mmCIF file of C-alpha atoms in Angstrom:
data_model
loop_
_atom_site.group_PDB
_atom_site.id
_atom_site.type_symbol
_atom_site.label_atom_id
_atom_site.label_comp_id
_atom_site.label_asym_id
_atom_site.label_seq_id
_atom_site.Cartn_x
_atom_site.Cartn_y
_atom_site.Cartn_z
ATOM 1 C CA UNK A 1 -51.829 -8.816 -16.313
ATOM 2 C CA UNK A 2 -54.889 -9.250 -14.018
ATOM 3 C CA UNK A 3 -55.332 -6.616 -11.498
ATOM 4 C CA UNK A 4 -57.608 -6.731 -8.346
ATOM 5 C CA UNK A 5 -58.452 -4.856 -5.547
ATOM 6 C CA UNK A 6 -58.007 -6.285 -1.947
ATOM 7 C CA UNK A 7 -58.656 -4.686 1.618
ATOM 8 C CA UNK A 8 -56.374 -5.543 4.701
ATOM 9 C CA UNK A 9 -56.922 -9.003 5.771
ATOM 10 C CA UNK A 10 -58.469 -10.110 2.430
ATOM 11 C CA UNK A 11 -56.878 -13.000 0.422
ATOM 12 C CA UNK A 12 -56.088 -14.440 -3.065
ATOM 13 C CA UNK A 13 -55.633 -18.219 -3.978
ATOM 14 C CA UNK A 14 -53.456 -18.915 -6.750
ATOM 15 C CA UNK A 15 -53.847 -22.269 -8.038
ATOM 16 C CA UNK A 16 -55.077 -24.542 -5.252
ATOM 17 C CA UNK A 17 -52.254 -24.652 -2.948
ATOM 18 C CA UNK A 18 -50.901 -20.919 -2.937
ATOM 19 C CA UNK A 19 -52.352 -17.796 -0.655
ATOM 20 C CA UNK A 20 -51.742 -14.364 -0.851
ATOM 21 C CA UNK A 21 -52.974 -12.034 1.932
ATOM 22 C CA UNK A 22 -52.466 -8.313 2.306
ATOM 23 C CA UNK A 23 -51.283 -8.222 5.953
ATOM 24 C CA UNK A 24 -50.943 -4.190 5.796
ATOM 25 C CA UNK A 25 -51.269 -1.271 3.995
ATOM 26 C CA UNK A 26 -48.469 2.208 5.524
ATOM 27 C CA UNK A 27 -47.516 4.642 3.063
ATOM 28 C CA UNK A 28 -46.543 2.961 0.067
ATOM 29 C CA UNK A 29 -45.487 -0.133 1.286
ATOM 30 C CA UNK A 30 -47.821 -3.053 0.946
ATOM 31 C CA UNK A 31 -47.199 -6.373 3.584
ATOM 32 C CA UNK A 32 -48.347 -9.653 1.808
ATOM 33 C CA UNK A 33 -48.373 -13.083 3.844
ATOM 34 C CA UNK A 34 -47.512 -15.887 1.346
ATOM 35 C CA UNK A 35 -48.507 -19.442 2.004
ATOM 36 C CA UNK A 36 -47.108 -21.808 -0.508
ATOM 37 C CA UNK A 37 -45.818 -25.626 -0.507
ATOM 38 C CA UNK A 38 -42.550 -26.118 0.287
ATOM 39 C CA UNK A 39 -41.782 -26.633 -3.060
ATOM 40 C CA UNK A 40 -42.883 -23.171 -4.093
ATOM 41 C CA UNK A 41 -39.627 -20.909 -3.846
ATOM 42 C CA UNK A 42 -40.417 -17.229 -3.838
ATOM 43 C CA UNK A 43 -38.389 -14.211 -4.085
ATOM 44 C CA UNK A 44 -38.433 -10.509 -3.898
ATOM 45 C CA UNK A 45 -37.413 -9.592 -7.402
ATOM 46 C CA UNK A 46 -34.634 -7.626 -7.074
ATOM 47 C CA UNK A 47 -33.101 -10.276 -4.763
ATOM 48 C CA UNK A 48 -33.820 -13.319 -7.300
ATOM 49 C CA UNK A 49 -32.231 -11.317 -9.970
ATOM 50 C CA UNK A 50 -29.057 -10.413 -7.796
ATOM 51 C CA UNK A 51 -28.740 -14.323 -7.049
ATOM 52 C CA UNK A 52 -29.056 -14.751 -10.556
ATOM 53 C CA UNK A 53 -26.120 -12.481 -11.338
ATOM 54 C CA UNK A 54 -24.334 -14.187 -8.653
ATOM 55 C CA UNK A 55 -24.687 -17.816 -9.819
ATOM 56 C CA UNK A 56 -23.801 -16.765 -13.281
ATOM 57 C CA UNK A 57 -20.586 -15.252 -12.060
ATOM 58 C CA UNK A 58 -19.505 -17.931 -9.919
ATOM 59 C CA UNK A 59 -20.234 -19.959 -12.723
ATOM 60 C CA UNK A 60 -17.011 -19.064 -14.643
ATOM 61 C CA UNK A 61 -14.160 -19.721 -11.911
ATOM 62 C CA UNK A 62 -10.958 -20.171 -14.030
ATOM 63 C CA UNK A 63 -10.157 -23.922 -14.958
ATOM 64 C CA UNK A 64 -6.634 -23.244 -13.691
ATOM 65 C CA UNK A 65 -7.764 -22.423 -10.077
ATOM 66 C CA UNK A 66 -5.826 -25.720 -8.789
ATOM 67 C CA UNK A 67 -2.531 -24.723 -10.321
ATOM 68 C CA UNK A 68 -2.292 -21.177 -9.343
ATOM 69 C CA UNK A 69 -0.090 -20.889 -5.974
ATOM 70 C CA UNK A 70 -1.639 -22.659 -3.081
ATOM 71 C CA UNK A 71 -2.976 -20.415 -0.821
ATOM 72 C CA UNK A 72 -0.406 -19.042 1.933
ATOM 73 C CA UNK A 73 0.433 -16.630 4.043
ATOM 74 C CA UNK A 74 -0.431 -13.016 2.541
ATOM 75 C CA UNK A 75 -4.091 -14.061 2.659
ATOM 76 C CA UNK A 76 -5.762 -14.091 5.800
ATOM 77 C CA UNK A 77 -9.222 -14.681 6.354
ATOM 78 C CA UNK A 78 -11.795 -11.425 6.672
ATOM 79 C CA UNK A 79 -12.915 -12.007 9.972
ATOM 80 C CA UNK A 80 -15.894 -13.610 11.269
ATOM 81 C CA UNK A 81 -16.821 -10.893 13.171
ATOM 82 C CA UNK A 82 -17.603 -8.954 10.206
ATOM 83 C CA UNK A 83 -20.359 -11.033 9.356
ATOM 84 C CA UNK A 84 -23.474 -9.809 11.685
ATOM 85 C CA UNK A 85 -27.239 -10.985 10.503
ATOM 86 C CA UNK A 86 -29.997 -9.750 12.205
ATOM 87 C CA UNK A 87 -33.838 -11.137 12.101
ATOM 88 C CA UNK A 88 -36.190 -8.376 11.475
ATOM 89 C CA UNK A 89 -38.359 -6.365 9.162
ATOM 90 C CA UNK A 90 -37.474 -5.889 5.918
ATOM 91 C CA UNK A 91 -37.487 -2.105 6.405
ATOM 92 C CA UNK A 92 -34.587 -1.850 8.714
ATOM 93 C CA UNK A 93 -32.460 -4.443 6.887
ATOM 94 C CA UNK A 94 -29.489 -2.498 5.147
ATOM 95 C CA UNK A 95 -29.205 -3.398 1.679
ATOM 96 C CA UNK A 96 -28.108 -6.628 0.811
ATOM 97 C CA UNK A 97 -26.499 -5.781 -3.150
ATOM 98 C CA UNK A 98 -22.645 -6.196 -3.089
ATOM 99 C CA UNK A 99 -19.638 -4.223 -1.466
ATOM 100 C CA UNK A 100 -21.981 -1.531 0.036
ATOM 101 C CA UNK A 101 -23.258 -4.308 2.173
ATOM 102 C CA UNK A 102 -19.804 -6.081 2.551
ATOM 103 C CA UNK A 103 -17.856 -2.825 3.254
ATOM 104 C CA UNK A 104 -20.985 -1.383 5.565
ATOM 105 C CA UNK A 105 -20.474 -4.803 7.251
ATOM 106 C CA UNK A 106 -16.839 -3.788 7.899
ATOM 107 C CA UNK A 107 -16.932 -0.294 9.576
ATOM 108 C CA UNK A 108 -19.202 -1.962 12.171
ATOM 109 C CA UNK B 1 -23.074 -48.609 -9.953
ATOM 110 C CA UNK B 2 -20.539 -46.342 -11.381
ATOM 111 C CA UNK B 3 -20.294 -43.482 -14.205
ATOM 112 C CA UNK B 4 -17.532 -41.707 -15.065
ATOM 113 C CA UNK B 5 -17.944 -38.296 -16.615
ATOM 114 C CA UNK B 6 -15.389 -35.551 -17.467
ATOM 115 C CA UNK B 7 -14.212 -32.156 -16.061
ATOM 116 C CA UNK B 8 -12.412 -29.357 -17.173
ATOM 117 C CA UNK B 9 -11.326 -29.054 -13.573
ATOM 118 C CA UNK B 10 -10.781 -32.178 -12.743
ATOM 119 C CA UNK B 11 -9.985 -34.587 -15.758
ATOM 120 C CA UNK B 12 -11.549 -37.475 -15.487
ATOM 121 C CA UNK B 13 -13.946 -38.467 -12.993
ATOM 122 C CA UNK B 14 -15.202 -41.772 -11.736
ATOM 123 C CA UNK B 15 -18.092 -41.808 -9.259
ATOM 124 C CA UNK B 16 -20.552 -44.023 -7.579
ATOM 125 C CA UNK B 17 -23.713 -43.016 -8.678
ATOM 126 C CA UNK B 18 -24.957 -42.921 -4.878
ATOM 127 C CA UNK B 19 -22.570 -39.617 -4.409
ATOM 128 C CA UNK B 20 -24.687 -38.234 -7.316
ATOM 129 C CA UNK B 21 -26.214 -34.696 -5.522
ATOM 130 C CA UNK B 22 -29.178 -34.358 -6.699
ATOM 131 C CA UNK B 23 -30.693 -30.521 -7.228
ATOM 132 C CA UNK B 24 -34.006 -30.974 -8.714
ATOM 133 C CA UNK B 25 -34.483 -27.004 -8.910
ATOM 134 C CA UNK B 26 -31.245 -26.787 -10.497
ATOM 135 C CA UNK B 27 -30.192 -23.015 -9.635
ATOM 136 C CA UNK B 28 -31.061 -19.231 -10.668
ATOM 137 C CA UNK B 29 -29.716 -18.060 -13.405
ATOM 138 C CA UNK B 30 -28.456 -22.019 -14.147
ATOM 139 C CA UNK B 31 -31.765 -23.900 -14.771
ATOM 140 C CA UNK B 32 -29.945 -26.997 -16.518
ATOM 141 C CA UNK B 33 -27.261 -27.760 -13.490
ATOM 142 C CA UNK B 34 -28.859 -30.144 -11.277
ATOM 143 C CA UNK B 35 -26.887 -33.196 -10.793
ATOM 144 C CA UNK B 36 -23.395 -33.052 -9.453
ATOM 145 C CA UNK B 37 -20.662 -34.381 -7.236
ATOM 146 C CA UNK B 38 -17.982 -32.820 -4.512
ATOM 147 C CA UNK B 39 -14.738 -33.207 -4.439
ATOM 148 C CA UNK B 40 -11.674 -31.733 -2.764
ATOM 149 C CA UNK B 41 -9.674 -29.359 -4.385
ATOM 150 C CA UNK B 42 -5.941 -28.990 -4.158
ATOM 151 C CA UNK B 43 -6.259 -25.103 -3.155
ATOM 152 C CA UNK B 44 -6.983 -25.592 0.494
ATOM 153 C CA UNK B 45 -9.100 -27.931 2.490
ATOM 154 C CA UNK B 46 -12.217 -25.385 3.220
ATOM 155 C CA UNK B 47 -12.630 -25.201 -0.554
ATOM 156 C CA UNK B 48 -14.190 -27.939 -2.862
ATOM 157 C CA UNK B 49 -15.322 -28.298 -6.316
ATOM 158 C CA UNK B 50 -19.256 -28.783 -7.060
ATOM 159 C CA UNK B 51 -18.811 -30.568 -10.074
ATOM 160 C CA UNK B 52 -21.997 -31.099 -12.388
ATOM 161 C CA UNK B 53 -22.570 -33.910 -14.230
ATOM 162 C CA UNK B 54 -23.616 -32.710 -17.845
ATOM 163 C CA UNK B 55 -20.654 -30.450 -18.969
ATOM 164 C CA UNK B 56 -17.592 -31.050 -18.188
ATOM 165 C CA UNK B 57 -16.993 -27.203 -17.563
ATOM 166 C CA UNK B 58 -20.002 -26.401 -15.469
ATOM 167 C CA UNK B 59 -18.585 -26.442 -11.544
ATOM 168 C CA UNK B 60 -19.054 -24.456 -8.833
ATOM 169 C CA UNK B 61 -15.928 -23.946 -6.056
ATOM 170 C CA UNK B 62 -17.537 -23.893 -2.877
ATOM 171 C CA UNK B 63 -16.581 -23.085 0.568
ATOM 172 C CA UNK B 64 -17.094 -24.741 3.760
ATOM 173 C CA UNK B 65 -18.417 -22.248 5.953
ATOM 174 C CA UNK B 66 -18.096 -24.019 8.748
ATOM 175 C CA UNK B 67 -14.219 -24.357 8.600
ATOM 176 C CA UNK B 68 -13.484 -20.496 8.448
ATOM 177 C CA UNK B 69 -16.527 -18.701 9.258
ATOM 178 C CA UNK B 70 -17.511 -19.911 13.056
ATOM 179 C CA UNK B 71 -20.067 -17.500 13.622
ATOM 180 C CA UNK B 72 -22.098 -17.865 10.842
ATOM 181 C CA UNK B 73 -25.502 -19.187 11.485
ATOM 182 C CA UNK B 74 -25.773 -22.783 9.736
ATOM 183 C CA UNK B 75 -29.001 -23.832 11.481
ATOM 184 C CA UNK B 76 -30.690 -20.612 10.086
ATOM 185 C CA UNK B 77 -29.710 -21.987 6.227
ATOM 186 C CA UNK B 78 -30.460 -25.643 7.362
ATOM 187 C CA UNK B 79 -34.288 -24.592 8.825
ATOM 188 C CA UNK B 80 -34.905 -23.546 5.269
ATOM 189 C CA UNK B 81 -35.162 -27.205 3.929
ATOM 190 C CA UNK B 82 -36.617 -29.805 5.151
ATOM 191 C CA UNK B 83 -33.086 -31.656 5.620
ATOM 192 C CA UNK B 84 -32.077 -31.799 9.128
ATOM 193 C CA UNK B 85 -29.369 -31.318 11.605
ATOM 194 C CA UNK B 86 -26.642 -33.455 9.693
ATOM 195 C CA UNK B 87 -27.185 -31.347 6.698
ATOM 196 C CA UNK B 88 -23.913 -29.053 5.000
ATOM 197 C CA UNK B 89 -24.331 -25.854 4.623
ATOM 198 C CA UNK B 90 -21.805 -24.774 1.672
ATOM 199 C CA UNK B 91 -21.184 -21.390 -0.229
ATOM 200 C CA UNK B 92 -20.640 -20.453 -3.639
ATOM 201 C CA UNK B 93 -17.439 -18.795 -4.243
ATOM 202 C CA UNK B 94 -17.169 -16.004 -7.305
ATOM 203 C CA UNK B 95 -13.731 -15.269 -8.288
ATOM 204 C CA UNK B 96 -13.274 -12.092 -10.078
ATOM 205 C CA UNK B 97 -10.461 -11.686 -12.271
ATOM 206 C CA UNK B 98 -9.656 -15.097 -11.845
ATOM 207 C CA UNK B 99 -7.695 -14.072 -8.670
ATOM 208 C CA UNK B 100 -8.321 -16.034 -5.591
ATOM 209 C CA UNK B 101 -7.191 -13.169 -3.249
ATOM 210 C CA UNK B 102 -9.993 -11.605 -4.357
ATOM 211 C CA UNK B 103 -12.310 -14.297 -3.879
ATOM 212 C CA UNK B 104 -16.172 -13.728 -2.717
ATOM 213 C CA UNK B 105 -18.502 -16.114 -1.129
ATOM 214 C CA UNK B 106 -22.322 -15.903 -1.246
ATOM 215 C CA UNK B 107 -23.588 -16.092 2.452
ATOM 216 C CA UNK B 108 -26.925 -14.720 1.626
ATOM 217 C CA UNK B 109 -27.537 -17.962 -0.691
ATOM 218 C CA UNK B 110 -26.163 -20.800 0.811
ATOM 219 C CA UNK B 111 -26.424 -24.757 -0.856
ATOM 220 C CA UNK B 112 -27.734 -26.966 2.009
ATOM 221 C CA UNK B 113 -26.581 -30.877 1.128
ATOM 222 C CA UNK B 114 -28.147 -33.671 2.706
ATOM 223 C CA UNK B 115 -25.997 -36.484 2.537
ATOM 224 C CA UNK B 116 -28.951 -39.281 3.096
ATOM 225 C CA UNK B 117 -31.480 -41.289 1.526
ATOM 226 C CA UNK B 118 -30.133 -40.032 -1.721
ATOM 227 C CA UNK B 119 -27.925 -37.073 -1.478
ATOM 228 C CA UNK B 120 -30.075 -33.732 -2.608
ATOM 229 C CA UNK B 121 -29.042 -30.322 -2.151
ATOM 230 C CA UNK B 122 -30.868 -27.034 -3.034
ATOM 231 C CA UNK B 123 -29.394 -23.092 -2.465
ATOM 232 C CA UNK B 124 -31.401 -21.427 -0.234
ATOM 233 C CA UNK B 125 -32.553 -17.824 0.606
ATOM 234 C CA UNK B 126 -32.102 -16.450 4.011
ATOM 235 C CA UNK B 127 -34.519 -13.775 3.796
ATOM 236 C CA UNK B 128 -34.043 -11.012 6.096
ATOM 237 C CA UNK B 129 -30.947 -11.049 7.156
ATOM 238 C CA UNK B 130 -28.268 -9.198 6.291
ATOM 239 C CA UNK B 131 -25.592 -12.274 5.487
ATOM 240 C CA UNK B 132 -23.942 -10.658 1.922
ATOM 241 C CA UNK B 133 -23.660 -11.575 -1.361
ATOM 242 C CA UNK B 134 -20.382 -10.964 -1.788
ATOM 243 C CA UNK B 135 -18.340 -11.633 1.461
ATOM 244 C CA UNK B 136 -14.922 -10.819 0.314
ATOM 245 C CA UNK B 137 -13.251 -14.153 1.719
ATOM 246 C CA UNK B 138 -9.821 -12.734 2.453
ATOM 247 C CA UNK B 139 -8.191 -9.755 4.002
ATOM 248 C CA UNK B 140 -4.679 -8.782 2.487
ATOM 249 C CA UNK B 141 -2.233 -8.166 4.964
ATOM 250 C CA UNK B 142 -1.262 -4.322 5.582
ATOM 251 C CA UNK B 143 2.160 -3.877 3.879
ATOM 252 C CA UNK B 144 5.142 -3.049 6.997
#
């Protein structure tokens, strides 16, 4: 792995069309600004791994799903209102892995 | 032009190859499914079938947020392509245990479809915000 040392403000180009700048340095918590082409998706690791998991899963729904009893009246949807997003820094974001988020999602 | 391929879901499938949803990324975790169509499903109107074009058991059931979930921000999912207004913004359904009451939907990473030139889709990632994963889709009823 190459390893190099960067101030605040200082970039890095990766290939010709990517940019990485450290936008700030608290604690032990490094900001980087990413520019990339469109094209380019990019992830937090732990997040592209958990929508890995996720695809996979949802990859197996049962072949039988039409025949099973139509949907009716004991099922009701979870409210909208449970579902809340907010735009913000990453740092006061609650975590976004599963029922803690669903269920945390819930009480409010 | 038509092709007609087969699904485990389905049977057998006739489309026009303009209805061919093209995603050139394919998906995380699922590299190899990048071509597929929709289709109703028999369960309930909000939920379709996302079924791919080069195995007969590779589908996706998707919801259509917009049906059930009124508050949920489509334009945020739709800003992260370069698609448009008229774009749909659909969600992958997991169902664990193979029971439907238990159903999930994936509101953090949405597929946004645009329907024209050539239909193309791609799942986006709405990066800080705190849409789930797992949105459990229904609430059971409170026994009397």
């Amino acid at each position: 792995m190459l390893v190099l040392a960067r101030k605040v403000g200082e970039k890095l180009k990766i290939g010709d069309s990517i940019e990485v700048v450290v936008v700030e340095i608290k604690g032990d918590t490094v900001r980087l600004g990413i520019s990339a082409p469109r094209g380019v998706a990019i992830y937090r690791q732990e997040i592209y791994e958990a929508i890995q998991r996720e695809n996979q899963a949802a990859s197996t729904v049962p072949l039988d799903l039409d025949s099973t009893k139509k949907l009716t009246m004991p099922l009701k949807f979870a409210p909208s209102s449970t579902i809340k997003y907010t735009k913000g820094p990453a740092r006061d974001r609650p975590r976004l892995n599963g029922k803690e988020a669903v269920s945390k999602f819930k009480e409010e | 032009m038509t092709k007609r391929i087969s699904s485990s879901r389905l049977g057998e499938l006739e489309l026009s190859t303009d209805e061919i949803i093209n995603f050139s990324e394919g998906f995380l975790g699922l590299p190899t499914w990048q071509e597929a169509v929709l289709r109703q499903t028999e369960v309930a109107p909000y939920l379709l079938w996302l079924q791919f074009t080069h195995d007969p058991d590779a589908a996706f059931l998707l919801l259509d947020i917009e049906s059930v979930l009124p508050d949920y921000d489509l334009n945020l999912a739709r800003a992260a392509t370069d698609y448009g207004p008229a774009a749909r913004v659909l969600a992958i359904v997991s169902v664990p245990d193979g029971r439907l009451a238990n159903a999930t939907v994936n509101l953090f990473a949405p597929l946004v479809i645009a329907p024209t030139p050539a239909p193309q889709g791609r799942q986006v990632v709405l990066h800080d915000t705190a849409y789930p994963l797992r949105h459990a889709l229904f609430t059971e009823d409170e026994p009397c």
